[in-house]
Amino acid sequence: VHDIIHPLFKELQMIFLAYTRSISEDSAEDAMEMSMDEFHDFVVDVGLETKAYRFETMTIQFTKANATNTAQVRAQRQESKRDAQSRGNDAPDWQKTGPGKVKGTSDGKEAKKDAELVLYEFLNMLVRIAFWRANPKFGNWVDKDGDGKMDKQEVVPVPYALSNMLNEIILPRAKRENSAAFRNKEMQDP
């Protein structure tokens, strides 16, 4: 995934900036974050929706990419998988310190879910959407032959799904932030 995104990073950054700099932004900081409305504009402009993977489902990936407590969720999930015998050797609950909360503000306080994506969250979301767009039925019980066993699913790998979505859908159709090029071309002294 890194090898796919790395050569396209500047292009993806310009696309991200084009959709985050809407007229309704209050500050320069807000102009660097993508809201749900701006994400919807992006999805519509590039034609990211399919019959099986609609915008309403993509909003789940938006929310997951924006989550601030991913370490806590992972630890809770891992703990729920353990059996009682292996838990017996653990320290008592009152002595445990779980994974810390994400420190996301400059004053060290916990980051809030802001319903807006910054660039790295946007890239995370693109990877998630690429997989689910290519595999909308992944994880569903499918028994087409009626033998009572789940049929083997052909899963499109994440790198192929991401490369395909970026090169065939997003890059050819998305808007770019081009104020620097405009400034260099038009705002020169005669």
PDB file of C-alpha atoms in Angstrom:
ATOM      1  CA  VAL A   1       0.000   0.000   0.000  1.00  0.00           C
ATOM      2  CA  HIS A   2       2.856   2.366   0.832  1.00  0.00           C
ATOM      3  CA  ASP A   3       4.482   1.692  -2.537  1.00  0.00           C
ATOM      4  CA  ILE A   4       1.231   2.594  -4.291  1.00  0.00           C
ATOM      5  CA  ILE A   5       0.506   5.798  -2.349  1.00  0.00           C
ATOM      6  CA  HIS A   6       4.081   7.137  -2.125  1.00  0.00           C
ATOM      7  CA  PRO A   7       4.569   8.090  -5.819  1.00  0.00           C
ATOM      8  CA  LEU A   8       1.059   9.568  -5.921  1.00  0.00           C
ATOM      9  CA  PHE A   9       1.306  11.468  -2.624  1.00  0.00           C
ATOM     10  CA  LYS A  10       1.714  14.984  -4.099  1.00  0.00           C
ATOM     11  CA  GLU A  11      -1.218  14.380  -6.435  1.00  0.00           C
ATOM     12  CA  LEU A  12      -3.397  13.002  -3.605  1.00  0.00           C
ATOM     13  CA  GLN A  13      -2.410  15.949  -1.428  1.00  0.00           C
ATOM     14  CA  MET A  14      -3.552  18.410  -4.130  1.00  0.00           C
ATOM     15  CA  ILE A  15      -6.833  16.507  -4.465  1.00  0.00           C
ATOM     16  CA  PHE A  16      -7.337  16.586  -0.691  1.00  0.00           C
ATOM     17  CA  LEU A  17      -6.646  20.328  -0.552  1.00  0.00           C
ATOM     18  CA  ALA A  18      -9.026  21.029  -3.440  1.00  0.00           C
ATOM     19  CA  TYR A  19     -11.913  19.485  -1.517  1.00  0.00           C
ATOM     20  CA  THR A  20     -11.042  20.900   1.902  1.00  0.00           C
ATOM     21  CA  ARG A  21     -10.847  24.549   0.967  1.00  0.00           C
ATOM     22  CA  SER A  22     -14.513  25.345   0.727  1.00  0.00           C
ATOM     23  CA  ILE A  23     -15.894  28.859   1.112  1.00  0.00           C
ATOM     24  CA  SER A  24     -17.591  28.143   4.445  1.00  0.00           C
ATOM     25  CA  GLU A  25     -14.324  27.507   6.356  1.00  0.00           C
ATOM     26  CA  ASP A  26     -13.815  29.723   9.414  1.00  0.00           C
ATOM     27  CA  SER A  27     -10.062  29.381   9.870  1.00  0.00           C
ATOM     28  CA  ALA A  28      -6.897  28.216   8.146  1.00  0.00           C
ATOM     29  CA  GLU A  29      -6.979  25.088  10.315  1.00  0.00           C
ATOM     30  CA  ASP A  30     -10.490  24.239   9.067  1.00  0.00           C
ATOM     31  CA  ALA A  31      -9.253  24.643   5.500  1.00  0.00           C
ATOM     32  CA  MET A  32      -6.937  21.656   6.081  1.00  0.00           C
ATOM     33  CA  GLU A  33      -9.702  19.271   7.213  1.00  0.00           C
ATOM     34  CA  MET A  34     -12.307  17.445   5.136  1.00  0.00           C
ATOM     35  CA  SER A  35     -15.861  17.538   6.459  1.00  0.00           C
ATOM     36  CA  MET A  36     -18.572  15.033   5.576  1.00  0.00           C
ATOM     37  CA  ASP A  37     -20.082  17.497   3.060  1.00  0.00           C
ATOM     38  CA  GLU A  38     -16.714  17.957   1.366  1.00  0.00           C
ATOM     39  CA  PHE A  39     -16.245  14.180   1.331  1.00  0.00           C
ATOM     40  CA  HIS A  40     -19.662  13.831  -0.335  1.00  0.00           C
ATOM     41  CA  ASP A  41     -18.594  16.337  -3.009  1.00  0.00           C
ATOM     42  CA  PHE A  42     -15.437  14.274  -3.594  1.00  0.00           C
ATOM     43  CA  VAL A  43     -17.417  11.016  -3.909  1.00  0.00           C
ATOM     44  CA  VAL A  44     -19.878  12.564  -6.379  1.00  0.00           C
ATOM     45  CA  ASP A  45     -17.183  14.280  -8.478  1.00  0.00           C
ATOM     46  CA  VAL A  46     -15.105  11.137  -8.976  1.00  0.00           C
ATOM     47  CA  GLY A  47     -18.042   8.712  -9.216  1.00  0.00           C
ATOM     48  CA  LEU A  48     -16.849   6.499  -6.370  1.00  0.00           C
ATOM     49  CA  GLU A  49     -20.241   4.920  -5.659  1.00  0.00           C
ATOM     50  CA  THR A  50     -21.261   1.579  -7.122  1.00  0.00           C
ATOM     51  CA  LYS A  51     -24.586  -0.258  -6.949  1.00  0.00           C
ATOM     52  CA  ALA A  52     -23.231  -2.473  -4.174  1.00  0.00           C
ATOM     53  CA  TYR A  53     -21.219   0.199  -2.307  1.00  0.00           C
ATOM     54  CA  ARG A  54     -23.149   3.427  -1.759  1.00  0.00           C
ATOM     55  CA  PHE A  55     -22.186   6.715  -0.084  1.00  0.00           C
ATOM     56  CA  GLU A  56     -24.116   5.811   3.073  1.00  0.00           C
ATOM     57  CA  THR A  57     -21.804   2.817   3.517  1.00  0.00           C
ATOM     58  CA  MET A  58     -18.714   4.911   2.759  1.00  0.00           C
ATOM     59  CA  THR A  59     -19.571   7.168   5.689  1.00  0.00           C
ATOM     60  CA  ILE A  60     -18.713   4.224   7.966  1.00  0.00           C
ATOM     61  CA  GLN A  61     -15.153   4.298   6.599  1.00  0.00           C
ATOM     62  CA  PHE A  62     -15.081   8.087   7.115  1.00  0.00           C
ATOM     63  CA  THR A  63     -16.025   7.575  10.777  1.00  0.00           C
ATOM     64  CA  LYS A  64     -13.508   4.751  11.289  1.00  0.00           C
ATOM     65  CA  ALA A  65     -10.684   6.778   9.757  1.00  0.00           C
ATOM     66  CA  ASN A  66     -11.598   9.644  12.100  1.00  0.00           C
ATOM     67  CA  ALA A  67     -11.621   7.515  15.275  1.00  0.00           C
ATOM     68  CA  THR A  68      -9.320   8.757  18.031  1.00  0.00           C
ATOM     69  CA  ASN A  69      -9.415   5.679  20.254  1.00  0.00           C
ATOM     70  CA  THR A  70      -8.177   2.951  17.913  1.00  0.00           C
ATOM     71  CA  ALA A  71      -5.619   1.619  20.429  1.00  0.00           C
ATOM     72  CA  GLN A  72      -8.320   1.267  23.095  1.00  0.00           C
ATOM     73  CA  VAL A  73     -10.693  -0.492  20.704  1.00  0.00           C
ATOM     74  CA  ARG A  74      -7.970  -2.929  19.621  1.00  0.00           C
ATOM     75  CA  ALA A  75      -7.009  -3.722  23.242  1.00  0.00           C
ATOM     76  CA  GLN A  76     -10.649  -4.289  24.180  1.00  0.00           C
ATOM     77  CA  ARG A  77     -11.124  -6.613  21.202  1.00  0.00           C
ATOM     78  CA  GLN A  78      -7.977  -8.595  22.011  1.00  0.00           C
ATOM     79  CA  GLU A  79      -9.057  -8.931  25.653  1.00  0.00           C
ATOM     80  CA  SER A  80     -12.461 -10.291  24.640  1.00  0.00           C
ATOM     81  CA  LYS A  81     -10.754 -13.070  22.615  1.00  0.00           C
ATOM     82  CA  ARG A  82      -8.813 -14.428  25.609  1.00  0.00           C
ATOM     83  CA  ASP A  83     -10.140 -17.355  27.626  1.00  0.00           C
ATOM     84  CA  ALA A  84     -10.691 -17.341  31.398  1.00  0.00           C
ATOM     85  CA  GLN A  85      -7.663 -19.540  32.128  1.00  0.00           C
ATOM     86  CA  SER A  86      -5.202 -17.173  30.464  1.00  0.00           C
ATOM     87  CA  ARG A  87      -6.796 -14.201  32.240  1.00  0.00           C
ATOM     88  CA  GLY A  88      -6.153 -15.861  35.623  1.00  0.00           C
ATOM     89  CA  ASN A  89      -2.437 -15.021  35.420  1.00  0.00           C
ATOM     90  CA  ASP A  90      -3.031 -11.309  34.820  1.00  0.00           C
ATOM     91  CA  ALA A  91      -2.635  -8.563  37.373  1.00  0.00           C
ATOM     92  CA  PRO A  92      -5.841  -7.529  39.157  1.00  0.00           C
ATOM     93  CA  ASP A  93      -8.012  -4.998  37.312  1.00  0.00           C
ATOM     94  CA  TRP A  94      -7.164  -2.237  39.781  1.00  0.00           C
ATOM     95  CA  GLN A  95      -3.446  -2.555  38.920  1.00  0.00           C
ATOM     96  CA  LYS A  96      -3.861  -2.530  35.150  1.00  0.00           C
ATOM     97  CA  THR A  97      -3.234   0.465  32.995  1.00  0.00           C
ATOM     98  CA  GLY A  98      -4.884   0.213  29.621  1.00  0.00           C
ATOM     99  CA  PRO A  99      -3.725   1.851  26.461  1.00  0.00           C
ATOM    100  CA  GLY A 100      -3.696   5.593  26.868  1.00  0.00           C
ATOM    101  CA  LYS A 101      -6.019   7.964  25.141  1.00  0.00           C
ATOM    102  CA  VAL A 102      -4.774   9.727  22.077  1.00  0.00           C
ATOM    103  CA  LYS A 103      -3.137  13.016  22.931  1.00  0.00           C
ATOM    104  CA  GLY A 104      -4.195  15.107  20.018  1.00  0.00           C
ATOM    105  CA  THR A 105      -4.110  18.685  21.182  1.00  0.00           C
ATOM    106  CA  SER A 106      -1.113  20.931  21.787  1.00  0.00           C
ATOM    107  CA  ASP A 107      -1.958  21.243  25.480  1.00  0.00           C
ATOM    108  CA  GLY A 108      -1.922  17.435  25.954  1.00  0.00           C
ATOM    109  CA  LYS A 109      -5.656  16.938  26.343  1.00  0.00           C
ATOM    110  CA  GLU A 110      -7.545  14.127  24.653  1.00  0.00           C
ATOM    111  CA  ALA A 111      -8.372  14.678  21.020  1.00  0.00           C
ATOM    112  CA  LYS A 112     -12.052  14.946  20.232  1.00  0.00           C
ATOM    113  CA  LYS A 113     -13.834  13.283  17.356  1.00  0.00           C
ATOM    114  CA  ASP A 114     -14.324  16.259  15.113  1.00  0.00           C
ATOM    115  CA  ALA A 115     -16.125  14.663  12.154  1.00  0.00           C
ATOM    116  CA  GLU A 116     -13.394  16.046   9.894  1.00  0.00           C
ATOM    117  CA  LEU A 117     -10.458  14.259   8.306  1.00  0.00           C
ATOM    118  CA  VAL A 118      -6.893  15.476   8.038  1.00  0.00           C
ATOM    119  CA  LEU A 119      -4.658  14.220   5.206  1.00  0.00           C
ATOM    120  CA  TYR A 120      -3.401  11.000   6.827  1.00  0.00           C
ATOM    121  CA  GLU A 121      -6.967  10.074   7.860  1.00  0.00           C
ATOM    122  CA  PHE A 122      -8.142  10.762   4.301  1.00  0.00           C
ATOM    123  CA  LEU A 123      -5.497   8.387   2.920  1.00  0.00           C
ATOM    124  CA  ASN A 124      -6.502   5.772   5.507  1.00  0.00           C
ATOM    125  CA  MET A 125     -10.107   6.139   4.397  1.00  0.00           C
ATOM    126  CA  LEU A 126      -9.176   5.741   0.713  1.00  0.00           C
ATOM    127  CA  VAL A 127      -7.490   2.412   1.467  1.00  0.00           C
ATOM    128  CA  ARG A 128     -10.563   1.216   3.377  1.00  0.00           C
ATOM    129  CA  ILE A 129     -12.958   2.340   0.653  1.00  0.00           C
ATOM    130  CA  ALA A 130     -10.825   0.709  -2.059  1.00  0.00           C
ATOM    131  CA  PHE A 131     -11.055  -2.677  -0.334  1.00  0.00           C
ATOM    132  CA  TRP A 132     -14.784  -2.519   0.425  1.00  0.00           C
ATOM    133  CA  ARG A 133     -15.620  -1.079  -2.988  1.00  0.00           C
ATOM    134  CA  ALA A 134     -13.858  -4.028  -4.656  1.00  0.00           C
ATOM    135  CA  ASN A 135     -15.211  -6.565  -2.112  1.00  0.00           C
ATOM    136  CA  PRO A 136     -18.674  -5.323  -1.029  1.00  0.00           C
ATOM    137  CA  LYS A 137     -19.825  -8.812  -0.010  1.00  0.00           C
ATOM    138  CA  PHE A 138     -16.669  -9.688   1.966  1.00  0.00           C
ATOM    139  CA  GLY A 139     -17.539 -11.548   5.160  1.00  0.00           C
ATOM    140  CA  ASN A 140     -21.149 -12.255   4.159  1.00  0.00           C
ATOM    141  CA  TRP A 141     -22.447 -15.807   4.299  1.00  0.00           C
ATOM    142  CA  VAL A 142     -22.890 -16.988   0.707  1.00  0.00           C
ATOM    143  CA  ASP A 143     -24.122 -20.509  -0.143  1.00  0.00           C
ATOM    144  CA  LYS A 144     -25.097 -20.490  -3.824  1.00  0.00           C
ATOM    145  CA  ASP A 145     -24.844 -24.260  -4.300  1.00  0.00           C
ATOM    146  CA  GLY A 146     -27.059 -25.057  -1.269  1.00  0.00           C
ATOM    147  CA  ASP A 147     -24.688 -27.552   0.376  1.00  0.00           C
ATOM    148  CA  GLY A 148     -24.887 -25.823   3.775  1.00  0.00           C
ATOM    149  CA  LYS A 149     -21.273 -24.660   3.632  1.00  0.00           C
ATOM    150  CA  MET A 150     -20.060 -21.160   2.997  1.00  0.00           C
ATOM    151  CA  ASP A 151     -18.787 -20.782  -0.557  1.00  0.00           C
ATOM    152  CA  LYS A 152     -15.168 -19.717  -1.072  1.00  0.00           C
ATOM    153  CA  GLN A 153     -15.030 -16.047  -1.941  1.00  0.00           C
ATOM    154  CA  GLU A 154     -12.691 -14.510  -4.458  1.00  0.00           C
ATOM    155  CA  VAL A 155     -11.259 -11.522  -2.614  1.00  0.00           C
ATOM    156  CA  VAL A 156      -9.595  -8.667  -4.465  1.00  0.00           C
ATOM    157  CA  PRO A 157      -6.328  -7.895  -2.616  1.00  0.00           C
ATOM    158  CA  VAL A 158      -5.997  -4.463  -0.994  1.00  0.00           C
ATOM    159  CA  PRO A 159      -3.043  -3.275  -3.134  1.00  0.00           C
ATOM    160  CA  TYR A 160      -4.805  -4.179  -6.386  1.00  0.00           C
ATOM    161  CA  ALA A 161      -8.097  -2.628  -5.232  1.00  0.00           C
ATOM    162  CA  LEU A 162      -6.321   0.584  -4.155  1.00  0.00           C
ATOM    163  CA  SER A 163      -4.245   0.880  -7.319  1.00  0.00           C
ATOM    164  CA  ASN A 164      -7.284   0.279  -9.493  1.00  0.00           C
ATOM    165  CA  MET A 165      -9.446   2.815  -7.636  1.00  0.00           C
ATOM    166  CA  LEU A 166      -6.751   5.508  -7.626  1.00  0.00           C
ATOM    167  CA  ASN A 167      -5.557   5.121 -11.221  1.00  0.00           C
ATOM    168  CA  GLU A 168      -8.870   4.461 -12.945  1.00  0.00           C
ATOM    169  CA  ILE A 169     -11.351   6.484 -10.898  1.00  0.00           C
ATOM    170  CA  ILE A 170      -9.885   9.107  -8.565  1.00  0.00           C
ATOM    171  CA  LEU A 171      -6.850  10.497 -10.403  1.00  0.00           C
ATOM    172  CA  PRO A 172      -8.551  11.029 -13.785  1.00  0.00           C
ATOM    173  CA  ARG A 173     -11.673  12.680 -12.337  1.00  0.00           C
ATOM    174  CA  ALA A 174     -10.826  14.520  -9.100  1.00  0.00           C
ATOM    175  CA  LYS A 175     -10.319  18.264  -8.805  1.00  0.00           C
ATOM    176  CA  ARG A 176      -6.860  19.544  -7.868  1.00  0.00           C
ATOM    177  CA  GLU A 177      -5.840  22.480  -5.745  1.00  0.00           C
ATOM    178  CA  ASN A 178      -3.960  24.631  -8.222  1.00  0.00           C
ATOM    179  CA  SER A 179      -3.589  28.042  -6.573  1.00  0.00           C
ATOM    180  CA  ALA A 180       0.224  27.811  -6.561  1.00  0.00           C
ATOM    181  CA  ALA A 181       0.355  27.150 -10.313  1.00  0.00           C
ATOM    182  CA  PHE A 182      -2.115  29.979 -10.912  1.00  0.00           C
ATOM    183  CA  ARG A 183      -0.056  32.338  -8.756  1.00  0.00           C
ATOM    184  CA  ASN A 184       3.162  31.446 -10.591  1.00  0.00           C
ATOM    185  CA  LYS A 185       1.593  31.898 -14.022  1.00  0.00           C
ATOM    186  CA  GLU A 186      -0.731  34.884 -13.590  1.00  0.00           C
ATOM    187  CA  MET A 187       0.698  36.910 -10.720  1.00  0.00           C
ATOM    188  CA  GLN A 188       4.086  37.744 -12.214  1.00  0.00           C
ATOM    189  CA  ASP A 189       5.444  41.223 -12.707  1.00  0.00           C
ATOM    190  CA  PRO A 190       5.391  42.263 -16.368  1.00  0.00           C
TER     191      PRO A 190
END
